[in-house]
Amino acid sequence: RAGAGAMPAVLAAAWALLAGAFLSALLLLWLTPACLSGDGIVSDLFQDLLRYGKTKRGCGRHPAWLPRLQVPKRWFTHFYVVSVLWNSFLLIWLFQAEFLGGLLPSWIQHVHHAFGRDSQAEDMGNDHFSALLVLLLLWLHSCRRLAECLCTSVFSNGVIHIVQYCFGLVYYVAVGSTALCQVPVNDRKGKELSVQICWYHIVGVTVYIWASLHQHRCLVILANLRKSNSGKVVSLSHSVPFGDWFERVSCPHYFAELLIYVSLAIVLGFYNVTWWCVVLYVLFNQALAAVLCHEFYQKNFSSYPKHRKAFIPFVF
């Protein structure tokens, strides 16, 4: 089964390369902190591209031109607007192709072939349904995160680099497209979609719901730090969060994000190499952000709980 569907190796390699880039950045931050915190255009640009929001504070002086490349962190909302709209289009196209006998747009078929998807590959029976379910769960995740950005989160005056902003927009288009590329494109010859719920679908959706609930709870906890009991925003400062998974890690919402992507790999039946490369990217990307946040809390709050890990409970 490991070779099913002629796995799009180019796409998997692209995600693996991206994961490697963030792992390298994390290792550089660990192994050469003194060099990267010194003066110089290279170190300033490196720090500016890694950090955002509160973690940009206190990381040294920056050249006068660097602030011109910043945009408000609250523009994170745009990522989820793009993701909801893009994944809506992909879901509509895929639903029509699978249930109404339509065809995927020609450009999608070209993308499949460009990334090495063999049109004559054997369909492993449930691959179509698994990919459709993953795309649906991605869309639901984006809808929830958009709602949280608009109605729950309280953004400070923090900023992100314009490169980070553009990368985020491209990422949410790429991840939905990657999910779509997991659909086998063999000729179904008018066959109806076989909806057969397998054990890994149940396990994956269960982990997805569990992680999503905890991520929402943690985001509510963060938002409530800046609100009064009546729900009115009274502060934009940073405080130490407590409750739920915050008792074990500094950034449980990042850990939950990783679990959500792992749950999608489970829904695909465990064997999908391309999606595991996406999971690796999310792992190193969120680990890097978590380490910087953990560093911020330890530096600015002398009584910060020493037993908390940065990202993964009891481990990292």
PDB file of C-alpha atoms in Angstrom:
ATOM      1  CA  ARG A   1       0.000   0.000   0.000  1.00  0.00           C
ATOM      2  CA  ALA A   2       2.962   2.333   0.544  1.00  0.00           C
ATOM      3  CA  GLY A   3       3.341   2.817  -3.183  1.00  0.00           C
ATOM      4  CA  ALA A   4      -0.356   3.406  -3.864  1.00  0.00           C
ATOM      5  CA  GLY A   5      -1.431   6.177  -6.166  1.00  0.00           C
ATOM      6  CA  ALA A   6       2.050   6.987  -7.559  1.00  0.00           C
ATOM      7  CA  MET A   7       2.809   9.487  -4.802  1.00  0.00           C
ATOM      8  CA  PRO A   8       3.551  12.995  -6.083  1.00  0.00           C
ATOM      9  CA  ALA A   9       7.221  12.989  -5.143  1.00  0.00           C
ATOM     10  CA  VAL A  10       7.893  16.566  -6.256  1.00  0.00           C
ATOM     11  CA  LEU A  11       5.225  17.937  -3.935  1.00  0.00           C
ATOM     12  CA  ALA A  12       6.455  15.810  -1.042  1.00  0.00           C
ATOM     13  CA  ALA A  13      10.017  16.999  -1.667  1.00  0.00           C
ATOM     14  CA  ALA A  14       8.893  20.633  -1.666  1.00  0.00           C
ATOM     15  CA  TRP A  15       7.245  20.266   1.754  1.00  0.00           C
ATOM     16  CA  ALA A  16      10.243  18.326   3.074  1.00  0.00           C
ATOM     17  CA  LEU A  17      12.568  21.096   1.870  1.00  0.00           C
ATOM     18  CA  LEU A  18      10.408  23.688   3.600  1.00  0.00           C
ATOM     19  CA  ALA A  19      10.429  21.617   6.790  1.00  0.00           C
ATOM     20  CA  GLY A  20      14.211  21.385   6.568  1.00  0.00           C
ATOM     21  CA  ALA A  21      14.500  25.166   6.265  1.00  0.00           C
ATOM     22  CA  PHE A  22      12.566  25.719   9.497  1.00  0.00           C
ATOM     23  CA  LEU A  23      14.512  22.962  11.256  1.00  0.00           C
ATOM     24  CA  SER A  24      17.740  24.682  10.197  1.00  0.00           C
ATOM     25  CA  ALA A  25      16.473  28.004  11.547  1.00  0.00           C
ATOM     26  CA  LEU A  26      15.562  26.341  14.847  1.00  0.00           C
ATOM     27  CA  LEU A  27      18.999  24.718  15.132  1.00  0.00           C
ATOM     28  CA  LEU A  28      20.732  28.011  14.311  1.00  0.00           C
ATOM     29  CA  LEU A  29      18.726  29.734  17.013  1.00  0.00           C
ATOM     30  CA  TRP A  30      19.810  27.080  19.515  1.00  0.00           C
ATOM     31  CA  LEU A  31      23.429  26.507  18.530  1.00  0.00           C
ATOM     32  CA  THR A  32      24.552  30.047  17.685  1.00  0.00           C
ATOM     33  CA  PRO A  33      22.355  32.405  19.739  1.00  0.00           C
ATOM     34  CA  ALA A  34      25.211  34.823  20.412  1.00  0.00           C
ATOM     35  CA  CYS A  35      26.043  35.256  16.725  1.00  0.00           C
ATOM     36  CA  LEU A  36      22.429  35.777  15.722  1.00  0.00           C
ATOM     37  CA  SER A  37      21.746  38.307  18.466  1.00  0.00           C
ATOM     38  CA  GLY A  38      24.648  40.544  17.554  1.00  0.00           C
ATOM     39  CA  ASP A  39      24.700  43.659  15.423  1.00  0.00           C
ATOM     40  CA  GLY A  40      24.734  43.342  11.675  1.00  0.00           C
ATOM     41  CA  ILE A  41      22.368  43.331   8.747  1.00  0.00           C
ATOM     42  CA  VAL A  42      22.373  39.530   8.434  1.00  0.00           C
ATOM     43  CA  SER A  43      21.538  38.859  12.094  1.00  0.00           C
ATOM     44  CA  ASP A  44      18.942  41.660  12.156  1.00  0.00           C
ATOM     45  CA  LEU A  45      17.214  40.341   9.046  1.00  0.00           C
ATOM     46  CA  PHE A  46      17.332  36.749  10.327  1.00  0.00           C
ATOM     47  CA  GLN A  47      15.722  37.720  13.630  1.00  0.00           C
ATOM     48  CA  ASP A  48      13.171  39.903  11.872  1.00  0.00           C
ATOM     49  CA  LEU A  49      12.102  37.083   9.567  1.00  0.00           C
ATOM     50  CA  LEU A  50      11.763  34.598  12.453  1.00  0.00           C
ATOM     51  CA  ARG A  51      10.020  36.679  15.080  1.00  0.00           C
ATOM     52  CA  TYR A  52       6.600  38.287  15.089  1.00  0.00           C
ATOM     53  CA  GLY A  53       4.254  39.931  17.556  1.00  0.00           C
ATOM     54  CA  LYS A  54       5.528  39.959  21.134  1.00  0.00           C
ATOM     55  CA  THR A  55       8.693  37.998  20.329  1.00  0.00           C
ATOM     56  CA  LYS A  56      10.053  40.920  18.291  1.00  0.00           C
ATOM     57  CA  ARG A  57      10.321  43.021  21.436  1.00  0.00           C
ATOM     58  CA  GLY A  58      13.652  43.218  23.164  1.00  0.00           C
ATOM     59  CA  CYS A  59      15.636  41.442  20.447  1.00  0.00           C
ATOM     60  CA  GLY A  60      17.995  44.352  19.822  1.00  0.00           C
ATOM     61  CA  ARG A  61      18.067  47.479  17.731  1.00  0.00           C
ATOM     62  CA  HIS A  62      17.076  47.380  14.102  1.00  0.00           C
ATOM     63  CA  PRO A  63      18.065  49.557  11.123  1.00  0.00           C
ATOM     64  CA  ALA A  64      15.609  52.350  10.380  1.00  0.00           C
ATOM     65  CA  TRP A  65      14.469  50.662   7.147  1.00  0.00           C
ATOM     66  CA  LEU A  66      13.327  47.395   8.773  1.00  0.00           C
ATOM     67  CA  PRO A  67      10.091  48.776  10.326  1.00  0.00           C
ATOM     68  CA  ARG A  68       8.950  49.794   6.844  1.00  0.00           C
ATOM     69  CA  LEU A  69       8.682  46.094   5.984  1.00  0.00           C
ATOM     70  CA  GLN A  70       6.260  45.309   8.822  1.00  0.00           C
ATOM     71  CA  VAL A  71       2.493  44.867   8.726  1.00  0.00           C
ATOM     72  CA  PRO A  72       0.073  44.497  11.684  1.00  0.00           C
ATOM     73  CA  LYS A  73      -0.076  41.035  13.228  1.00  0.00           C
ATOM     74  CA  ARG A  74      -3.873  41.246  13.154  1.00  0.00           C
ATOM     75  CA  TRP A  75      -3.548  40.729   9.398  1.00  0.00           C
ATOM     76  CA  PHE A  76      -3.287  37.040  10.329  1.00  0.00           C
ATOM     77  CA  THR A  77      -7.037  37.162   9.736  1.00  0.00           C
ATOM     78  CA  HIS A  78      -6.360  37.477   6.007  1.00  0.00           C
ATOM     79  CA  PHE A  79      -4.776  34.021   5.994  1.00  0.00           C
ATOM     80  CA  TYR A  80      -8.016  32.405   7.058  1.00  0.00           C
ATOM     81  CA  VAL A  81     -10.120  34.489   4.692  1.00  0.00           C
ATOM     82  CA  VAL A  82      -7.976  33.194   1.827  1.00  0.00           C
ATOM     83  CA  SER A  83      -8.081  29.643   3.193  1.00  0.00           C
ATOM     84  CA  VAL A  84     -11.867  29.595   3.596  1.00  0.00           C
ATOM     85  CA  LEU A  85     -12.469  30.954   0.108  1.00  0.00           C
ATOM     86  CA  TRP A  86      -9.869  28.772  -1.612  1.00  0.00           C
ATOM     87  CA  ASN A  87     -10.871  25.566   0.138  1.00  0.00           C
ATOM     88  CA  SER A  88     -14.525  26.352  -0.598  1.00  0.00           C
ATOM     89  CA  PHE A  89     -13.727  26.410  -4.305  1.00  0.00           C
ATOM     90  CA  LEU A  90     -11.743  23.169  -4.053  1.00  0.00           C
ATOM     91  CA  LEU A  91     -14.519  21.451  -2.116  1.00  0.00           C
ATOM     92  CA  ILE A  92     -17.178  22.508  -4.632  1.00  0.00           C
ATOM     93  CA  TRP A  93     -15.086  21.248  -7.562  1.00  0.00           C
ATOM     94  CA  LEU A  94     -14.256  17.982  -5.828  1.00  0.00           C
ATOM     95  CA  PHE A  95     -17.863  17.420  -4.690  1.00  0.00           C
ATOM     96  CA  GLN A  96     -19.120  17.920  -8.238  1.00  0.00           C
ATOM     97  CA  ALA A  97     -16.499  15.556  -9.615  1.00  0.00           C
ATOM     98  CA  GLU A  98     -17.189  12.825  -7.063  1.00  0.00           C
ATOM     99  CA  PHE A  99     -20.966  13.004  -6.597  1.00  0.00           C
ATOM    100  CA  LEU A 100     -22.354  14.680  -9.705  1.00  0.00           C
ATOM    101  CA  GLY A 101     -20.204  13.020 -12.348  1.00  0.00           C
ATOM    102  CA  GLY A 102     -18.356  16.218 -13.240  1.00  0.00           C
ATOM    103  CA  LEU A 103     -14.681  16.652 -14.048  1.00  0.00           C
ATOM    104  CA  LEU A 104     -12.047  18.458 -12.102  1.00  0.00           C
ATOM    105  CA  PRO A 105     -10.975  21.680 -13.887  1.00  0.00           C
ATOM    106  CA  SER A 106      -8.266  21.064 -16.463  1.00  0.00           C
ATOM    107  CA  TRP A 107      -5.721  23.134 -14.554  1.00  0.00           C
ATOM    108  CA  ILE A 108      -6.128  20.863 -11.518  1.00  0.00           C
ATOM    109  CA  GLN A 109      -5.540  17.819 -13.691  1.00  0.00           C
ATOM    110  CA  HIS A 110      -2.420  19.497 -15.106  1.00  0.00           C
ATOM    111  CA  VAL A 111      -1.175  20.114 -11.561  1.00  0.00           C
ATOM    112  CA  HIS A 112      -1.743  16.449 -10.732  1.00  0.00           C
ATOM    113  CA  HIS A 113       0.334  15.348 -13.711  1.00  0.00           C
ATOM    114  CA  ALA A 114       3.006  17.996 -13.090  1.00  0.00           C
ATOM    115  CA  PHE A 115       3.510  16.643  -9.563  1.00  0.00           C
ATOM    116  CA  GLY A 116       3.753  13.081 -10.775  1.00  0.00           C
ATOM    117  CA  ARG A 117       0.265  11.760 -10.111  1.00  0.00           C
ATOM    118  CA  ASP A 118      -0.239   8.831 -12.465  1.00  0.00           C
ATOM    119  CA  SER A 119      -3.657   8.940 -14.116  1.00  0.00           C
ATOM    120  CA  GLN A 120      -3.603   5.166 -14.435  1.00  0.00           C
ATOM    121  CA  ALA A 121      -2.729   4.553 -10.797  1.00  0.00           C
ATOM    122  CA  GLU A 122      -4.833   2.082  -8.898  1.00  0.00           C
ATOM    123  CA  ASP A 123      -7.435   3.629  -6.611  1.00  0.00           C
ATOM    124  CA  MET A 124      -7.101   2.013  -3.192  1.00  0.00           C
ATOM    125  CA  GLY A 125     -10.875   2.027  -2.726  1.00  0.00           C
ATOM    126  CA  ASN A 126     -11.216   4.722  -0.105  1.00  0.00           C
ATOM    127  CA  ASP A 127      -8.614   7.219  -1.341  1.00  0.00           C
ATOM    128  CA  HIS A 128     -11.222   9.495  -2.923  1.00  0.00           C
ATOM    129  CA  PHE A 129     -13.332   9.668   0.219  1.00  0.00           C
ATOM    130  CA  SER A 130     -10.283  10.125   2.480  1.00  0.00           C
ATOM    131  CA  ALA A 131      -9.028  13.083   0.423  1.00  0.00           C
ATOM    132  CA  LEU A 132     -12.508  14.635   0.342  1.00  0.00           C
ATOM    133  CA  LEU A 133     -12.764  14.285   4.130  1.00  0.00           C
ATOM    134  CA  VAL A 134      -9.340  15.882   4.650  1.00  0.00           C
ATOM    135  CA  LEU A 135     -10.280  18.839   2.465  1.00  0.00           C
ATOM    136  CA  LEU A 136     -13.556  19.240   4.379  1.00  0.00           C
ATOM    137  CA  LEU A 137     -11.748  19.169   7.731  1.00  0.00           C
ATOM    138  CA  LEU A 138      -9.224  21.739   6.481  1.00  0.00           C
ATOM    139  CA  TRP A 139     -12.085  23.999   5.433  1.00  0.00           C
ATOM    140  CA  LEU A 140     -13.803  23.609   8.821  1.00  0.00           C
ATOM    141  CA  HIS A 141     -10.518  24.370  10.571  1.00  0.00           C
ATOM    142  CA  SER A 142     -10.103  27.560   8.533  1.00  0.00           C
ATOM    143  CA  CYS A 143     -13.703  28.605   9.242  1.00  0.00           C
ATOM    144  CA  ARG A 144     -13.183  28.169  12.982  1.00  0.00           C
ATOM    145  CA  ARG A 145      -9.889  30.048  12.991  1.00  0.00           C
ATOM    146  CA  LEU A 146     -11.430  32.891  10.995  1.00  0.00           C
ATOM    147  CA  ALA A 147     -14.324  33.113  13.460  1.00  0.00           C
ATOM    148  CA  GLU A 148     -11.852  33.145  16.365  1.00  0.00           C
ATOM    149  CA  CYS A 149      -9.792  35.917  14.763  1.00  0.00           C
ATOM    150  CA  LEU A 150     -12.906  38.023  14.236  1.00  0.00           C
ATOM    151  CA  CYS A 151     -14.820  37.293  17.449  1.00  0.00           C
ATOM    152  CA  THR A 152     -12.477  35.847  20.082  1.00  0.00           C
ATOM    153  CA  SER A 153      -8.854  36.920  19.768  1.00  0.00           C
ATOM    154  CA  VAL A 154      -7.665  40.306  20.972  1.00  0.00           C
ATOM    155  CA  PHE A 155      -4.696  41.403  18.884  1.00  0.00           C
ATOM    156  CA  SER A 156      -2.105  43.788  20.280  1.00  0.00           C
ATOM    157  CA  ASN A 157      -0.175  46.300  18.198  1.00  0.00           C
ATOM    158  CA  GLY A 158       2.379  43.632  17.288  1.00  0.00           C
ATOM    159  CA  VAL A 159       3.715  43.310  13.765  1.00  0.00           C
ATOM    160  CA  ILE A 160       4.936  40.679  11.323  1.00  0.00           C
ATOM    161  CA  HIS A 161       7.389  40.978   8.465  1.00  0.00           C
ATOM    162  CA  ILE A 162       5.874  41.473   5.017  1.00  0.00           C
ATOM    163  CA  VAL A 163       7.695  38.308   3.882  1.00  0.00           C
ATOM    164  CA  GLN A 164       5.994  36.332   6.673  1.00  0.00           C
ATOM    165  CA  TYR A 165       2.659  37.796   5.638  1.00  0.00           C
ATOM    166  CA  CYS A 166       3.073  36.877   1.962  1.00  0.00           C
ATOM    167  CA  PHE A 167       4.360  33.435   2.894  1.00  0.00           C
ATOM    168  CA  GLY A 168       1.262  32.852   5.022  1.00  0.00           C
ATOM    169  CA  LEU A 169      -1.065  33.739   2.157  1.00  0.00           C
ATOM    170  CA  VAL A 170       0.729  31.341  -0.189  1.00  0.00           C
ATOM    171  CA  TYR A 171       0.860  28.616   2.471  1.00  0.00           C
ATOM    172  CA  TYR A 172      -2.902  28.430   2.931  1.00  0.00           C
ATOM    173  CA  VAL A 173      -3.404  28.117  -0.810  1.00  0.00           C
ATOM    174  CA  ALA A 174      -0.672  25.474  -1.034  1.00  0.00           C
ATOM    175  CA  VAL A 175      -1.940  23.284   1.806  1.00  0.00           C
ATOM    176  CA  GLY A 176      -5.453  23.064   0.346  1.00  0.00           C
ATOM    177  CA  SER A 177      -4.031  22.319  -3.078  1.00  0.00           C
ATOM    178  CA  THR A 178      -1.859  19.596  -1.549  1.00  0.00           C
ATOM    179  CA  ALA A 179      -4.953  17.971  -0.053  1.00  0.00           C
ATOM    180  CA  LEU A 180      -6.661  18.055  -3.445  1.00  0.00           C
ATOM    181  CA  CYS A 181      -3.610  16.493  -5.094  1.00  0.00           C
ATOM    182  CA  GLN A 182      -4.081  13.422  -2.909  1.00  0.00           C
ATOM    183  CA  VAL A 183      -7.210  12.528  -4.907  1.00  0.00           C
ATOM    184  CA  PRO A 184      -6.433   9.753  -7.420  1.00  0.00           C
ATOM    185  CA  VAL A 185      -7.199  10.962 -10.955  1.00  0.00           C
ATOM    186  CA  ASN A 186      -7.800   7.581 -12.530  1.00  0.00           C
ATOM    187  CA  ASP A 187     -10.841   7.307 -14.788  1.00  0.00           C
ATOM    188  CA  ARG A 188     -13.772   6.329 -12.545  1.00  0.00           C
ATOM    189  CA  LYS A 189     -15.956   5.480 -15.588  1.00  0.00           C
ATOM    190  CA  GLY A 190     -19.106   6.848 -14.012  1.00  0.00           C
ATOM    191  CA  LYS A 191     -18.722   4.987 -10.742  1.00  0.00           C
ATOM    192  CA  GLU A 192     -20.297   6.632  -7.737  1.00  0.00           C
ATOM    193  CA  LEU A 193     -18.122   7.568  -4.816  1.00  0.00           C
ATOM    194  CA  SER A 194     -17.887   4.666  -2.398  1.00  0.00           C
ATOM    195  CA  VAL A 195     -18.368   6.125   1.068  1.00  0.00           C
ATOM    196  CA  GLN A 196     -16.998   3.499   3.399  1.00  0.00           C
ATOM    197  CA  ILE A 197     -16.092   4.660   6.875  1.00  0.00           C
ATOM    198  CA  CYS A 198     -12.885   2.976   8.021  1.00  0.00           C
ATOM    199  CA  TRP A 199     -11.388   2.793  11.485  1.00  0.00           C
ATOM    200  CA  TYR A 200      -8.690   5.344  10.600  1.00  0.00           C
ATOM    201  CA  HIS A 201     -11.354   7.861   9.566  1.00  0.00           C
ATOM    202  CA  ILE A 202     -12.944   7.550  13.001  1.00  0.00           C
ATOM    203  CA  VAL A 203      -9.606   7.814  14.806  1.00  0.00           C
ATOM    204  CA  GLY A 204      -8.493  10.788  12.698  1.00  0.00           C
ATOM    205  CA  VAL A 205     -11.732  12.736  13.122  1.00  0.00           C
ATOM    206  CA  THR A 206     -11.713  12.019  16.877  1.00  0.00           C
ATOM    207  CA  VAL A 207      -8.168  13.402  17.243  1.00  0.00           C
ATOM    208  CA  TYR A 208      -9.145  16.372  15.036  1.00  0.00           C
ATOM    209  CA  ILE A 209     -12.141  17.263  17.239  1.00  0.00           C
ATOM    210  CA  TRP A 210     -10.155  16.770  20.452  1.00  0.00           C
ATOM    211  CA  ALA A 211      -7.273  18.974  19.290  1.00  0.00           C
ATOM    212  CA  SER A 212      -9.624  21.622  17.864  1.00  0.00           C
ATOM    213  CA  LEU A 213     -11.552  21.896  21.142  1.00  0.00           C
ATOM    214  CA  HIS A 214      -8.362  22.370  23.141  1.00  0.00           C
ATOM    215  CA  GLN A 215      -6.981  24.886  20.663  1.00  0.00           C
ATOM    216  CA  HIS A 216     -10.189  26.917  20.945  1.00  0.00           C
ATOM    217  CA  ARG A 217     -10.114  26.777  24.743  1.00  0.00           C
ATOM    218  CA  CYS A 218      -6.497  27.969  24.804  1.00  0.00           C
ATOM    219  CA  LEU A 219      -7.253  30.861  22.437  1.00  0.00           C
ATOM    220  CA  VAL A 220     -10.184  31.861  24.669  1.00  0.00           C
ATOM    221  CA  ILE A 221      -7.861  31.816  27.692  1.00  0.00           C
ATOM    222  CA  LEU A 222      -5.397  34.104  25.895  1.00  0.00           C
ATOM    223  CA  ALA A 223      -8.178  36.485  24.846  1.00  0.00           C
ATOM    224  CA  ASN A 224      -9.650  36.615  28.358  1.00  0.00           C
ATOM    225  CA  LEU A 225      -6.331  37.854  29.736  1.00  0.00           C
ATOM    226  CA  ARG A 226      -7.133  41.146  28.006  1.00  0.00           C
ATOM    227  CA  LYS A 227     -10.832  41.318  28.853  1.00  0.00           C
ATOM    228  CA  SER A 228     -12.874  42.182  31.911  1.00  0.00           C
ATOM    229  CA  ASN A 229     -15.497  39.843  33.328  1.00  0.00           C
ATOM    230  CA  SER A 230     -18.060  41.591  31.146  1.00  0.00           C
ATOM    231  CA  GLY A 231     -16.045  40.752  28.013  1.00  0.00           C
ATOM    232  CA  LYS A 232     -14.785  44.288  27.385  1.00  0.00           C
ATOM    233  CA  VAL A 233     -11.166  44.670  26.220  1.00  0.00           C
ATOM    234  CA  VAL A 234      -9.292  46.455  29.005  1.00  0.00           C
ATOM    235  CA  SER A 235      -5.642  45.802  28.112  1.00  0.00           C
ATOM    236  CA  LEU A 236      -3.348  44.885  25.252  1.00  0.00           C
ATOM    237  CA  SER A 237      -0.456  43.866  27.479  1.00  0.00           C
ATOM    238  CA  HIS A 238       0.881  40.335  27.852  1.00  0.00           C
ATOM    239  CA  SER A 239       0.220  38.167  30.905  1.00  0.00           C
ATOM    240  CA  VAL A 240       0.966  34.609  31.934  1.00  0.00           C
ATOM    241  CA  PRO A 241      -1.869  32.266  30.873  1.00  0.00           C
ATOM    242  CA  PHE A 242      -3.116  29.426  33.078  1.00  0.00           C
ATOM    243  CA  GLY A 243      -5.605  26.628  32.546  1.00  0.00           C
ATOM    244  CA  ASP A 244      -6.160  23.753  30.142  1.00  0.00           C
ATOM    245  CA  TRP A 245      -2.951  22.744  28.317  1.00  0.00           C
ATOM    246  CA  PHE A 246      -1.207  25.941  29.448  1.00  0.00           C
ATOM    247  CA  GLU A 247      -0.451  24.067  32.664  1.00  0.00           C
ATOM    248  CA  ARG A 248       2.031  21.927  30.720  1.00  0.00           C
ATOM    249  CA  VAL A 249       3.318  24.030  27.810  1.00  0.00           C
ATOM    250  CA  SER A 250       3.754  27.682  26.916  1.00  0.00           C
ATOM    251  CA  CYS A 251       2.121  27.365  23.495  1.00  0.00           C
ATOM    252  CA  PRO A 252      -0.566  24.664  23.612  1.00  0.00           C
ATOM    253  CA  HIS A 253      -2.408  26.235  20.665  1.00  0.00           C
ATOM    254  CA  TYR A 254       0.675  25.498  18.535  1.00  0.00           C
ATOM    255  CA  PHE A 255       0.778  21.926  19.839  1.00  0.00           C
ATOM    256  CA  ALA A 256      -2.925  21.555  19.009  1.00  0.00           C
ATOM    257  CA  GLU A 257      -2.223  22.810  15.475  1.00  0.00           C
ATOM    258  CA  LEU A 258       0.330  20.025  15.057  1.00  0.00           C
ATOM    259  CA  LEU A 259      -2.167  17.449  16.331  1.00  0.00           C
ATOM    260  CA  ILE A 260      -4.766  18.683  13.847  1.00  0.00           C
ATOM    261  CA  TYR A 261      -2.396  18.055  10.932  1.00  0.00           C
ATOM    262  CA  VAL A 262      -1.448  14.653  12.380  1.00  0.00           C
ATOM    263  CA  SER A 263      -5.154  13.808  12.542  1.00  0.00           C
ATOM    264  CA  LEU A 264      -5.441  14.558   8.814  1.00  0.00           C
ATOM    265  CA  ALA A 265      -2.548  12.189   8.124  1.00  0.00           C
ATOM    266  CA  ILE A 266      -4.474   9.538  10.053  1.00  0.00           C
ATOM    267  CA  VAL A 267      -7.610  10.226   7.998  1.00  0.00           C
ATOM    268  CA  LEU A 268      -5.548   9.560   4.861  1.00  0.00           C
ATOM    269  CA  GLY A 269      -4.760   6.113   6.235  1.00  0.00           C
ATOM    270  CA  PHE A 270      -1.268   6.744   7.709  1.00  0.00           C
ATOM    271  CA  TYR A 271       0.573   5.852   4.484  1.00  0.00           C
ATOM    272  CA  ASN A 272       0.466   9.210   2.646  1.00  0.00           C
ATOM    273  CA  VAL A 273       4.103  10.353   2.472  1.00  0.00           C
ATOM    274  CA  THR A 274       3.243  13.777   1.044  1.00  0.00           C
ATOM    275  CA  TRP A 275       0.983  14.665   3.955  1.00  0.00           C
ATOM    276  CA  TRP A 276       3.535  13.471   6.503  1.00  0.00           C
ATOM    277  CA  CYS A 277       5.954  15.950   4.899  1.00  0.00           C
ATOM    278  CA  VAL A 278       3.316  18.645   5.542  1.00  0.00           C
ATOM    279  CA  VAL A 279       3.170  17.453   9.163  1.00  0.00           C
ATOM    280  CA  LEU A 280       6.970  17.771   9.415  1.00  0.00           C
ATOM    281  CA  TYR A 281       6.745  21.338   8.169  1.00  0.00           C
ATOM    282  CA  VAL A 282       4.055  22.179  10.745  1.00  0.00           C
ATOM    283  CA  LEU A 283       6.142  20.510  13.471  1.00  0.00           C
ATOM    284  CA  PHE A 284       9.271  22.585  12.870  1.00  0.00           C
ATOM    285  CA  ASN A 285       7.393  25.787  12.044  1.00  0.00           C
ATOM    286  CA  GLN A 286       5.310  25.658  15.224  1.00  0.00           C
ATOM    287  CA  ALA A 287       8.278  24.468  17.311  1.00  0.00           C
ATOM    288  CA  LEU A 288      10.278  27.507  16.238  1.00  0.00           C
ATOM    289  CA  ALA A 289       7.439  29.884  17.124  1.00  0.00           C
ATOM    290  CA  ALA A 290       6.895  28.093  20.448  1.00  0.00           C
ATOM    291  CA  VAL A 291      10.567  28.344  21.440  1.00  0.00           C
ATOM    292  CA  LEU A 292      10.534  32.094  20.803  1.00  0.00           C
ATOM    293  CA  CYS A 293       7.318  32.543  22.827  1.00  0.00           C
ATOM    294  CA  HIS A 294       8.691  30.402  25.663  1.00  0.00           C
ATOM    295  CA  GLU A 295      11.816  32.541  25.670  1.00  0.00           C
ATOM    296  CA  PHE A 296       9.675  35.690  25.859  1.00  0.00           C
ATOM    297  CA  TYR A 297       7.692  34.415  28.868  1.00  0.00           C
ATOM    298  CA  GLN A 298      10.823  33.303  30.748  1.00  0.00           C
ATOM    299  CA  LYS A 299      12.558  36.609  30.081  1.00  0.00           C
ATOM    300  CA  ASN A 300       9.670  38.892  31.048  1.00  0.00           C
ATOM    301  CA  PHE A 301       8.059  37.004  33.963  1.00  0.00           C
ATOM    302  CA  SER A 302      10.398  36.042  36.783  1.00  0.00           C
ATOM    303  CA  SER A 303       7.785  33.774  38.402  1.00  0.00           C
ATOM    304  CA  TYR A 304       7.006  31.899  35.195  1.00  0.00           C
ATOM    305  CA  PRO A 305       6.334  28.191  35.957  1.00  0.00           C
ATOM    306  CA  LYS A 306       9.599  26.313  35.527  1.00  0.00           C
ATOM    307  CA  HIS A 307       7.949  22.966  34.801  1.00  0.00           C
ATOM    308  CA  ARG A 308       6.342  24.180  31.573  1.00  0.00           C
ATOM    309  CA  LYS A 309       7.799  23.014  28.304  1.00  0.00           C
ATOM    310  CA  ALA A 310       7.734  25.190  25.210  1.00  0.00           C
ATOM    311  CA  PHE A 311       5.759  23.059  22.772  1.00  0.00           C
ATOM    312  CA  ILE A 312       5.162  19.355  23.508  1.00  0.00           C
ATOM    313  CA  PRO A 313       4.086  18.364  27.036  1.00  0.00           C
ATOM    314  CA  PHE A 314       6.830  16.621  29.075  1.00  0.00           C
ATOM    315  CA  VAL A 315       9.070  16.429  25.982  1.00  0.00           C
ATOM    316  CA  PHE A 316      10.061  19.729  24.340  1.00  0.00           C
TER     317      PHE A 316
END
